Amino acid sequence: MSRTRTRTLAKLIGTSAVAGAVLLSLSGCGKADMTKQGSPFAAAKGSKSVTLSVQTWVGAQSNVAVAKYLLEHQLGYHVDTVQVDEIPAWDALSQGRVDAILEDWGHPDQEQRYVKDKKTITAAGGNGVTGHIGWYVPKYWADKHPEVTNWKNLNKVAQQLRTSESGNKGQLMDGSPSYVTNDKALVKNLNLNYEVVFAGSEAAQITQIQQFAKQKKPFLTYWYEPQWLFNQVPMVEVKLPKYTDACAAKGTKDPTSIDCAYPTTPLQKFFNTEFAKHGGSAAAFLKKFSWTKDDQNEVSESIASSGLSADEAAKRWVDKHPDVWKKWLPKK
Amino acid sequence: MSTATPVSPRGTLGVDTPKGPAQILANRRGLAKLLLLAVVAAVVVPLLSAKYGAAWPHALTVDVSGPLDKTSSWIIDNRDSHWLFVYFLGHLSNAVVLSVRGVYLLLLALGWTGVTAGVTLLAWRVAGWRIALTALLSFVVSGLLGMWVPTMQTLALMVVAVVVSVAVGALLGLAAGLSDRLFRILRPVLDTMQVLPAFAYLLPVVLVFGIGVPAALLATVIYAAPPMARLTALGLRGADAGVLEASASLGATGRQRLLTARLPLARKELLLGVNQTIMMALSMAVIASVIGAAGLGDRVYQALASVDVGAALAAAIPIVLLAIVMDRTTAAAGEKIGADTSAAGPAFLRGWRAWTGVAVVTAALALLGRLSGSLVWPTGWAVDIAHPVNDFKEWMVNHLYSGVPVVGGTADWAAHFTNWVLNPLRDGLTALPWYGTLLLVAALAWLIGTWRTALTAVLAMAAIGVLGVWKPSMNTLSQVLAALVVTLVLGFAIGILAAGSKRLEAILRPVLDVMQTMPQFVYLIPVVALFAVGRAPAAAAAVVYALPAVIRITTQGLRQVDPAAMESARSLGATRWQILRQVQLPLARPALLLAVNQGVVLVLAVVIIGGLVGGGALGYDVVTGLATGDLGLGLVAGVAIVCLGLMLDRVTQPTERRTTGKGA
């Protein structure tokens, strides 16, 4: 009995080994570099195809929407999009799962690793928009109390900004964990009587800001420009200690020691190196892709508050501004 | 879903049991355990508090972030050159891409007419016309919502994931069913995997495979295979010894016995396993959109970025419908096979003509669709639900958020809940000295289980301390406990009502189905809009997710109470309330305990989703780890959640192990 059982088991293992071998041989013999494998859903219609990374914020969605629309309607490409967080997107870009990132807010570590060391990613210039991170208060509050737009006065109004999450301190709301933030260090180093409350996602943060604005309540939030929400909820930046190179250098050494404002970042595009070299007219087009903050906001606004689909929003903008995008098309 | 654990109260005691000798003994045993613990505590606590103090001692922590970060860098640097990746994992990933692509292209080639007809006819053959109608409806709806292509992507992913999960699970289960030693080794592993929250699987696979479909599919398989393995092993082991003996005496070899007696006898468990695997695979396929799984989950996730509940719902409805169709179809197949084979057999098994018919009709319709020119759903036939849904959400939020007369708005409730429940609980748990917490856990686990469960629970808690995340873990624990209490109060109340009224149960059923299969991402925005950012919306999301299972188990448990016991109580003149309190609830105790246990596991599964709406603590750390590729932070927090899950599972575990999955 036990012998037959062992035999059955052995056979079972044998069979599964064979099945595994078949599975492997399915994918061909020899090397299989998974960093070179694309998405199974890509280019299902058998055309030229490009895969773009969409980050979670709407500004980035606008870049991709317009690029996608033009690539599809003017250059005859099929465009796939993948939504991932910023740092995993770098990884995907280096593997070629994504061909291009159209808006990056500065990731020196990743740049060092992939662009300088491994050379799997190539820098492709700016997208024309300048990004800025800061602390913001709603305009209706700042108009009544102009003093709140300076960090030195924040402690005086801390009591007005209390919530049940921040306890007896004021609440400084932060958003998605993937965004660059020094807020904890800033609160500590500037001796502010505030608690950083992480909303955990941009969706949650925006919903909360809209909710506060509806009730005309005061709030203090980490936010960034360009962002479509400014059109709905006008906000004013709070002045933090001036950003200097010395302070930034200190911050790179020890992130907990930062005590000055966030820098202003020209947003960058990055391509997978293979794509940059052999991407044909799509690569040439994306390389030239560059617009202004207003252009981007126009598209973002129609996606996020008018409720248009990304494709419709892109179409609307493209119809209105041929002078901008005609320059991006490669010369025939 | 309909697979929610069948609970049978063990033994039907008399109506008014006075304290039987067994019970007194049990009480004494509990007392003895407590006494023993108290003695241990009296010796150990002064020593520990003198040496280490009340906060978890720094000397007892191990910093694992350094080695983890190094591993992560090594993998990134060697991913395109090391043999492990190039010759093994690369092929694995390539096979996944090829097979998903194959299925996807097949689905696209069939066109919308072919796919709809094929699935509908399949559901009709397997499960009858009612479910076939649901299937037809759900494909039409996903087309109307403009979600045809994402639905096909999810379907392709699901088909491959389910086939692989079932194959892997069945192999493991077969091995464990045949070999006692393997069973002993595998059982605790599978038990533990049932408690793990889905998100915990994502980080390691992303690291190895990078974002994209291969990682998503493998995470799905790891998540969905265990129930298949468990149920296969259980089914094989539960085979009637008499039948096996008879077949052995007829001279059957080991293999013949396996194929002709043991496997057929285990059919019911096998199909239940397939059902559970499908449900879990579907829920994971949605969560895996965070790591680039594409399909419907990705649409939900993208809609979140523009805070668009309507668009998220449009992608979520096909998911819910798919889940209901798949669940009902496999459940019906299970019932059919489990039923009298001779009666159901001919129509079902010998119906090759019917199957050929199905194939022919599908092919014909696929061809027709192709000739009519459109392979994907015609865009003209789409209905926009995003706007009305968003308007409704706006209206709800505007009117409920605050300032509602008498009861106050939802934001006020949330603030009260945070101030009066969450804050004291968190502060209390954080202030409790660590050895006190460990002792408390030991006492609870030992009282309800054996010394083994107590040991597991204490070790799990200690592991949290050693990893250096004691404080955030206590924060998370407080949120889990608070959400659990709300879930149980609501769940028991609704469950009792539903057990008393067939009509209410019938009304509840589709509601609970939807709550259980709705991707959690969808209710992220409404909970924030109603309860403001923080721990309160996190708790609300957890309650929504865990409530259905608790209601179902409670209702079933109460329904299965011996009617004779209730009848005799009624004849003695007991009121309805008295019957409920003194007969039904005590007799349904095992079911209620199971409901508590399932509640814990499910609430914990939402901790990470809670991190997305301001829950902070461990959930936020895992989200951060995923978003920033910080393996040290994310993995440690993930392991801590797992440890909390193990501890809570052991502390609430009724002596008899549950046999089905997470109630998904």
CSV table of N, CA and C in Angstrom, one decimal, chain B residues 360-478:
chain,number,residue,atom,x,y,z
B,360,VAL,N,-21.3,25.3,-32.0
B,360,VAL,CA,-21.7,25.7,-33.3
B,360,VAL,C,-22.4,27.1,-33.2
B,361,VAL,N,-23.3,27.3,-32.3
B,361,VAL,CA,-24.0,28.5,-32.2
B,361,VAL,C,-23.0,29.7,-31.9
B,362,THR,N,-22.0,29.4,-31.0
B,362,THR,CA,-21.0,30.4,-30.7
B,362,THR,C,-20.3,30.8,-31.9
B,363,ALA,N,-19.8,29.8,-32.7
B,363,ALA,CA,-19.0,30.1,-33.9
B,363,ALA,C,-19.9,30.9,-34.9
B,364,ALA,N,-21.1,30.5,-35.0
B,364,ALA,CA,-22.0,31.2,-36.0
B,364,ALA,C,-22.1,32.6,-35.6
B,365,LEU,N,-22.4,32.8,-34.3
B,365,LEU,CA,-22.6,34.2,-33.9
B,365,LEU,C,-21.3,35.0,-34.0
B,366,ALA,N,-20.2,34.4,-33.7
B,366,ALA,CA,-18.9,35.1,-33.8
B,366,ALA,C,-18.7,35.5,-35.2
B,367,LEU,N,-19.0,34.6,-36.2
B,367,LEU,CA,-18.9,34.9,-37.6
B,367,LEU,C,-19.8,36.1,-38.0
B,368,LEU,N,-21.0,36.0,-37.5
B,368,LEU,CA,-22.0,37.0,-37.7
B,368,LEU,C,-21.5,38.4,-37.3
B,369,GLY,N,-21.0,38.4,-36.1
B,369,GLY,CA,-20.4,39.6,-35.5
B,369,GLY,C,-19.3,40.2,-36.4
B,370,ARG,N,-18.5,39.2,-36.9
B,370,ARG,CA,-17.3,39.6,-37.7
B,370,ARG,C,-17.8,40.2,-39.0
B,371,LEU,N,-18.9,39.6,-39.6
B,371,LEU,CA,-19.4,40.1,-40.9
B,371,LEU,C,-20.0,41.5,-40.7
B,372,SER,N,-20.7,41.6,-39.5
B,372,SER,CA,-21.3,42.9,-39.3
B,372,SER,C,-20.3,44.0,-39.1
B,373,GLY,N,-19.0,43.6,-38.9
B,373,GLY,CA,-18.0,44.6,-39.0
B,373,GLY,C,-17.4,45.1,-37.7
B,374,SER,N,-18.0,44.8,-36.6
B,374,SER,CA,-17.4,45.3,-35.3
B,374,SER,C,-17.0,44.1,-34.4
B,375,LEU,N,-15.7,44.0,-34.0
B,375,LEU,CA,-15.3,43.0,-33.1
B,375,LEU,C,-15.5,43.4,-31.7
B,376,VAL,N,-15.2,44.6,-31.4
B,376,VAL,CA,-15.5,45.1,-30.0
B,376,VAL,C,-16.9,45.8,-30.0
B,377,TRP,N,-17.4,46.0,-28.8
B,377,TRP,CA,-18.7,46.5,-28.7
B,377,TRP,C,-18.8,47.8,-29.4
B,378,PRO,N,-19.9,48.0,-30.3
B,378,PRO,CA,-20.1,49.2,-31.0
B,378,PRO,C,-20.1,50.4,-30.1
B,379,THR,N,-19.3,51.4,-30.4
B,379,THR,CA,-19.3,52.6,-29.4
B,379,THR,C,-20.6,53.3,-29.4
B,380,GLY,N,-21.3,53.3,-30.4
B,380,GLY,CA,-22.6,54.0,-30.4
B,380,GLY,C,-23.6,53.5,-29.4
B,381,TRP,N,-23.4,52.3,-28.9
B,381,TRP,CA,-24.4,51.7,-28.0
B,381,TRP,C,-24.0,51.9,-26.6
B,382,ALA,N,-23.2,52.9,-26.3
B,382,ALA,CA,-22.7,53.1,-24.9
B,382,ALA,C,-23.7,54.0,-24.1
B,383,VAL,N,-23.8,53.7,-22.8
B,383,VAL,CA,-24.6,54.6,-22.0
B,383,VAL,C,-23.7,55.2,-21.0
B,384,ASP,N,-23.9,56.5,-20.7
B,384,ASP,CA,-23.0,57.2,-19.7
B,384,ASP,C,-23.7,57.2,-18.4
B,385,ILE,N,-23.1,56.5,-17.4
B,385,ILE,CA,-23.7,56.6,-16.1
B,385,ILE,C,-22.9,57.5,-15.1
B,386,ALA,N,-21.7,57.9,-15.6
B,386,ALA,CA,-20.8,58.6,-14.7
B,386,ALA,C,-21.4,59.9,-14.2
B,387,HIS,N,-22.1,60.6,-15.1
B,387,HIS,CA,-22.7,61.9,-14.7
B,387,HIS,C,-23.8,61.8,-13.6
B,388,PRO,N,-24.8,60.9,-13.9
B,388,PRO,CA,-25.8,60.8,-12.8
B,388,PRO,C,-25.3,60.3,-11.5
B,389,VAL,N,-24.3,59.3,-11.6
B,389,VAL,CA,-23.7,58.8,-10.3
B,389,VAL,C,-23.0,59.9,-9.6
B,390,ASN,N,-22.2,60.7,-10.3
B,390,ASN,CA,-21.5,61.8,-9.6
B,390,ASN,C,-22.5,62.8,-9.1
B,391,ASP,N,-23.5,63.1,-9.8
B,391,ASP,CA,-24.5,64.0,-9.2
B,391,ASP,C,-25.1,63.5,-8.0
B,392,PHE,N,-25.4,62.2,-8.0
B,392,PHE,CA,-26.0,61.6,-6.8
B,392,PHE,C,-25.1,61.7,-5.6
B,393,LYS,N,-23.8,61.4,-5.9
B,393,LYS,CA,-22.8,61.5,-4.8
B,393,LYS,C,-22.7,62.9,-4.3
B,394,GLU,N,-22.7,63.9,-5.2
B,394,GLU,CA,-22.6,65.3,-4.7
B,394,GLU,C,-23.8,65.6,-3.8
B,395,TRP,N,-25.0,65.1,-4.3
B,395,TRP,CA,-26.2,65.4,-3.5
B,395,TRP,C,-26.1,64.8,-2.1
B,396,MET,N,-25.7,63.5,-2.1
B,396,MET,CA,-25.6,62.8,-0.8
B,396,MET,C,-24.6,63.5,0.1
B,397,VAL,N,-23.4,63.9,-0.5
B,397,VAL,CA,-22.4,64.5,0.4
B,397,VAL,C,-22.9,65.9,0.9
B,398,ASN,N,-23.5,66.6,0.0
B,398,ASN,CA,-24.0,68.0,0.4
B,398,ASN,C,-25.0,67.9,1.5
B,399,HIS,N,-25.8,66.9,1.5
B,399,HIS,CA,-26.9,66.9,2.4
B,399,HIS,C,-26.6,66.1,3.7
B,400,LEU,N,-25.6,65.2,3.6
B,400,LEU,CA,-25.3,64.4,4.8
B,400,LEU,C,-24.1,64.8,5.6
B,401,TYR,N,-23.2,65.6,4.9
B,401,TYR,CA,-21.9,65.8,5.5
B,401,TYR,C,-21.9,66.4,6.9
B,402,SER,N,-22.7,67.4,7.1
B,402,SER,CA,-22.8,68.0,8.4
B,402,SER,C,-24.0,68.8,8.5
B,403,GLY,N,-24.4,69.1,9.8
B,403,GLY,CA,-25.6,70.0,10.0
B,403,GLY,C,-26.9,69.4,9.8
B,404,VAL,N,-27.0,68.0,9.7
B,404,VAL,CA,-28.3,67.4,9.6
B,404,VAL,C,-28.9,67.6,11.0
B,405,PRO,N,-30.2,68.0,11.0
B,405,PRO,CA,-30.8,68.3,12.4
B,405,PRO,C,-30.9,67.0,13.2
B,406,VAL,N,-30.8,67.1,14.5
B,406,VAL,CA,-30.9,66.1,15.5
B,406,VAL,C,-29.8,65.1,15.5
B,407,VAL,N,-29.6,64.3,14.4
B,407,VAL,CA,-28.6,63.3,14.4
B,407,VAL,C,-27.2,63.8,14.1
B,408,GLY,N,-27.1,65.0,13.5
B,408,GLY,CA,-25.8,65.5,13.2
B,408,GLY,C,-25.3,64.9,11.9
B,409,GLY,N,-24.3,65.5,11.2
B,409,GLY,CA,-23.9,65.0,9.9
B,409,GLY,C,-22.9,63.8,10.0
B,410,THR,N,-22.6,63.2,8.9
B,410,THR,CA,-21.7,62.1,8.9
B,410,THR,C,-20.3,62.5,9.4
B,411,ALA,N,-19.9,63.8,9.1
B,411,ALA,CA,-18.6,64.2,9.5
B,411,ALA,C,-18.5,64.4,11.0
B,412,ASP,N,-19.7,64.8,11.6
B,412,ASP,CA,-19.7,64.9,13.1
B,412,ASP,C,-19.6,63.5,13.7
B,413,TRP,N,-20.3,62.5,13.1
B,413,TRP,CA,-20.2,61.2,13.7
B,413,TRP,C,-18.7,60.7,13.6
B,414,ALA,N,-18.1,61.0,12.4
B,414,ALA,CA,-16.8,60.5,12.3
B,414,ALA,C,-15.9,61.1,13.3
B,415,ALA,N,-16.1,62.4,13.6
B,415,ALA,CA,-15.2,63.1,14.6
B,415,ALA,C,-15.5,62.5,15.9
B,416,HIS,N,-16.7,62.2,16.3
B,416,HIS,CA,-17.0,61.6,17.6
B,416,HIS,C,-16.4,60.2,17.7
B,417,PHE,N,-16.5,59.5,16.6
B,417,PHE,CA,-16.0,58.1,16.6
B,417,PHE,C,-14.5,58.2,16.8
B,418,THR,N,-13.8,59.2,16.1
B,418,THR,CA,-12.4,59.3,16.3
B,418,THR,C,-12.0,59.7,17.7
B,419,ASN,N,-12.7,60.7,18.2
B,419,ASN,CA,-12.4,61.3,19.5
B,419,ASN,C,-12.7,60.3,20.7
B,420,TRP,N,-13.8,59.7,20.6
B,420,TRP,CA,-14.3,58.9,21.7
B,420,TRP,C,-14.0,57.4,21.7
B,421,VAL,N,-13.8,56.9,20.5
B,421,VAL,CA,-13.5,55.5,20.4
B,421,VAL,C,-12.0,55.2,19.9
B,422,LEU,N,-11.7,55.8,18.8
B,422,LEU,CA,-10.4,55.4,18.2
B,422,LEU,C,-9.2,56.0,19.0
B,423,ASN,N,-9.3,57.3,19.4
B,423,ASN,CA,-8.2,57.9,20.2
B,423,ASN,C,-7.9,57.2,21.5
B,424,PRO,N,-9.0,57.0,22.3
B,424,PRO,CA,-8.7,56.3,23.6
B,424,PRO,C,-8.2,54.9,23.4
B,425,LEU,N,-8.7,54.2,22.4
B,425,LEU,CA,-8.3,52.8,22.2
B,425,LEU,C,-6.8,52.8,21.8
B,426,ARG,N,-6.5,53.7,20.9
B,426,ARG,CA,-5.1,53.8,20.4
B,426,ARG,C,-4.1,54.2,21.5
B,427,ASP,N,-4.5,55.2,22.3
B,427,ASP,CA,-3.6,55.6,23.3
B,427,ASP,C,-3.5,54.6,24.4
B,428,GLY,N,-4.6,53.9,24.7
B,428,GLY,CA,-4.6,52.8,25.7
B,428,GLY,C,-3.6,51.7,25.2
B,429,LEU,N,-3.8,51.2,24.0
B,429,LEU,CA,-3.0,50.1,23.5
B,429,LEU,C,-1.5,50.5,23.4
B,430,THR,N,-1.2,51.8,23.1
B,430,THR,CA,0.1,52.3,23.0
B,430,THR,C,0.7,52.4,24.4
B,431,ALA,N,-0.1,52.8,25.4
B,431,ALA,CA,0.4,53.0,26.7
B,431,ALA,C,0.6,51.7,27.4
B,432,LEU,N,-0.1,50.7,27.1
B,432,LEU,CA,0.0,49.4,27.7
B,432,LEU,C,1.4,48.8,27.5
B,433,PRO,N,2.1,48.4,28.6
B,433,PRO,CA,3.5,47.9,28.5
B,433,PRO,C,3.4,46.7,27.5
B,434,TRP,N,4.5,46.5,26.8
B,434,TRP,CA,4.5,45.5,25.8
B,434,TRP,C,4.3,44.1,26.4
B,435,TYR,N,4.9,43.9,27.6
B,435,TYR,CA,4.7,42.5,28.2
B,435,TYR,C,3.3,42.3,28.6
B,436,GLY,N,2.6,43.4,29.0
B,436,GLY,CA,1.2,43.3,29.3
B,436,GLY,C,0.4,42.9,28.1
B,437,THR,N,0.7,43.5,27.0
B,437,THR,CA,0.0,43.1,25.7
B,437,THR,C,0.2,41.6,25.4
B,438,LEU,N,1.5,41.2,25.5
B,438,LEU,CA,1.8,39.8,25.2
B,438,LEU,C,1.0,38.9,26.1
B,439,LEU,N,1.0,39.2,27.4
B,439,LEU,CA,0.3,38.4,28.4
B,439,LEU,C,-1.2,38.3,28.1
B,440,LEU,N,-1.8,39.5,27.8
B,440,LEU,CA,-3.2,39.5,27.4
B,440,LEU,C,-3.5,38.6,26.2
B,441,VAL,N,-2.7,38.7,25.2
B,441,VAL,CA,-2.8,37.9,24.0
B,441,VAL,C,-2.8,36.4,24.4
B,442,ALA,N,-1.8,36.1,25.2
B,442,ALA,CA,-1.6,34.7,25.6
B,442,ALA,C,-2.8,34.2,26.3
B,443,ALA,N,-3.3,35.0,27.3
B,443,ALA,CA,-4.5,34.6,28.1
B,443,ALA,C,-5.7,34.4,27.2
B,444,LEU,N,-6.0,35.3,26.3
B,444,LEU,CA,-7.1,35.2,25.4
B,444,LEU,C,-7.0,33.9,24.5
B,445,ALA,N,-5.8,33.8,23.9
B,445,ALA,CA,-5.6,32.7,22.9
B,445,ALA,C,-5.7,31.4,23.7
B,446,TRP,N,-5.2,31.3,24.9
B,446,TRP,CA,-5.1,30.0,25.6
B,446,TRP,C,-6.6,29.7,26.1
B,447,LEU,N,-7.3,30.7,26.5
B,447,LEU,CA,-8.7,30.4,26.9
B,447,LEU,C,-9.5,29.8,25.8
B,448,ILE,N,-9.3,30.4,24.6
B,448,ILE,CA,-10.2,29.9,23.6
B,448,ILE,C,-9.7,28.7,22.8
B,449,GLY,N,-8.3,28.5,22.9
B,449,GLY,CA,-7.7,27.4,22.1
B,449,GLY,C,-6.8,26.6,23.0
B,450,THR,N,-5.8,26.1,22.4
B,450,THR,CA,-4.8,25.3,23.1
B,450,THR,C,-3.5,26.1,23.4
B,451,TRP,N,-2.6,25.5,24.1
B,451,TRP,CA,-1.3,26.2,24.3
B,451,TRP,C,-0.6,26.5,23.1
B,452,ARG,N,-0.8,25.7,22.0
B,452,ARG,CA,-0.2,25.9,20.8
B,452,ARG,C,-0.6,27.2,20.1
B,453,THR,N,-2.0,27.4,20.1
B,453,THR,CA,-2.5,28.6,19.5
B,453,THR,C,-2.0,29.8,20.3
B,454,ALA,N,-1.9,29.7,21.6
B,454,ALA,CA,-1.4,30.8,22.5
B,454,ALA,C,0.0,31.1,22.1
B,455,LEU,N,0.8,30.1,21.9
B,455,LEU,CA,2.2,30.3,21.6
B,455,LEU,C,2.3,31.0,20.3
B,456,THR,N,1.6,30.5,19.3
B,456,THR,CA,1.6,31.2,17.9
B,456,THR,C,1.3,32.7,18.1
B,457,ALA,N,0.2,32.9,18.8
B,457,ALA,CA,-0.3,34.3,18.9
B,457,ALA,C,0.8,35.2,19.6
B,458,VAL,N,1.4,34.7,20.7
B,458,VAL,CA,2.4,35.5,21.4
B,458,VAL,C,3.6,35.7,20.5
B,459,LEU,N,4.1,34.6,19.8
B,459,LEU,CA,5.2,34.8,18.9
B,459,LEU,C,5.0,35.8,17.8
B,460,ALA,N,3.7,35.8,17.3
B,460,ALA,CA,3.4,36.7,16.2
B,460,ALA,C,3.5,38.1,16.7
B,461,MET,N,3.0,38.4,17.9
B,461,MET,CA,3.1,39.7,18.5
B,461,MET,C,4.5,40.1,18.8
B,462,ALA,N,5.3,39.2,19.3
B,462,ALA,CA,6.7,39.5,19.6
B,462,ALA,C,7.4,39.8,18.3
B,463,ALA,N,7.1,39.1,17.2
B,463,ALA,CA,7.7,39.4,16.0
B,463,ALA,C,7.5,40.8,15.5
B,464,ILE,N,6.3,41.4,15.8
B,464,ILE,CA,6.1,42.8,15.5
B,464,ILE,C,7.0,43.7,16.2
B,465,GLY,N,7.2,43.4,17.5
B,465,GLY,CA,8.1,44.2,18.3
B,465,GLY,C,9.5,44.1,17.8
B,466,VAL,N,10.0,42.9,17.4
B,466,VAL,CA,11.3,42.7,17.0
B,466,VAL,C,11.6,43.4,15.7
B,467,LEU,N,10.6,43.5,14.8
B,467,LEU,CA,10.7,44.2,13.6
B,467,LEU,C,10.8,45.8,13.8
B,468,GLY,N,10.5,46.2,15.0
B,468,GLY,CA,10.6,47.6,15.3
B,468,GLY,C,9.4,48.4,14.9
B,469,VAL,N,8.2,47.8,14.7
B,469,VAL,CA,7.0,48.6,14.3
B,469,VAL,C,5.9,48.4,15.4
B,470,TRP,N,6.3,48.3,16.6
B,470,TRP,CA,5.3,48.1,17.7
B,470,TRP,C,4.3,49.2,17.7
B,471,LYS,N,4.8,50.5,17.7
B,471,LYS,CA,3.8,51.6,17.8
B,471,LYS,C,2.8,51.7,16.7
B,472,PRO,N,3.2,51.8,15.5
B,472,PRO,CA,2.2,51.8,14.4
B,472,PRO,C,1.3,50.6,14.4
B,473,SER,N,1.9,49.4,14.9
B,473,SER,CA,1.0,48.2,14.9
B,473,SER,C,-0.1,48.4,15.9
B,474,MET,N,0.2,49.0,17.1
B,474,MET,CA,-0.8,49.2,18.1
B,474,MET,C,-1.9,50.2,17.5
B,475,ASN,N,-1.4,51.2,16.8
B,475,ASN,CA,-2.4,52.1,16.1
B,475,ASN,C,-3.3,51.3,15.2
B,476,THR,N,-2.7,50.5,14.3
B,476,THR,CA,-3.5,49.7,13.4
B,476,THR,C,-4.4,48.8,14.2
B,477,LEU,N,-3.9,48.1,15.2
B,477,LEU,CA,-4.7,47.2,16.0
B,477,LEU,C,-5.9,47.9,16.6
B,478,SER,N,-5.7,49.2,17.1
B,478,SER,CA,-6.9,49.9,17.6
B,478,SER,C,-7.9,50.1,16.6
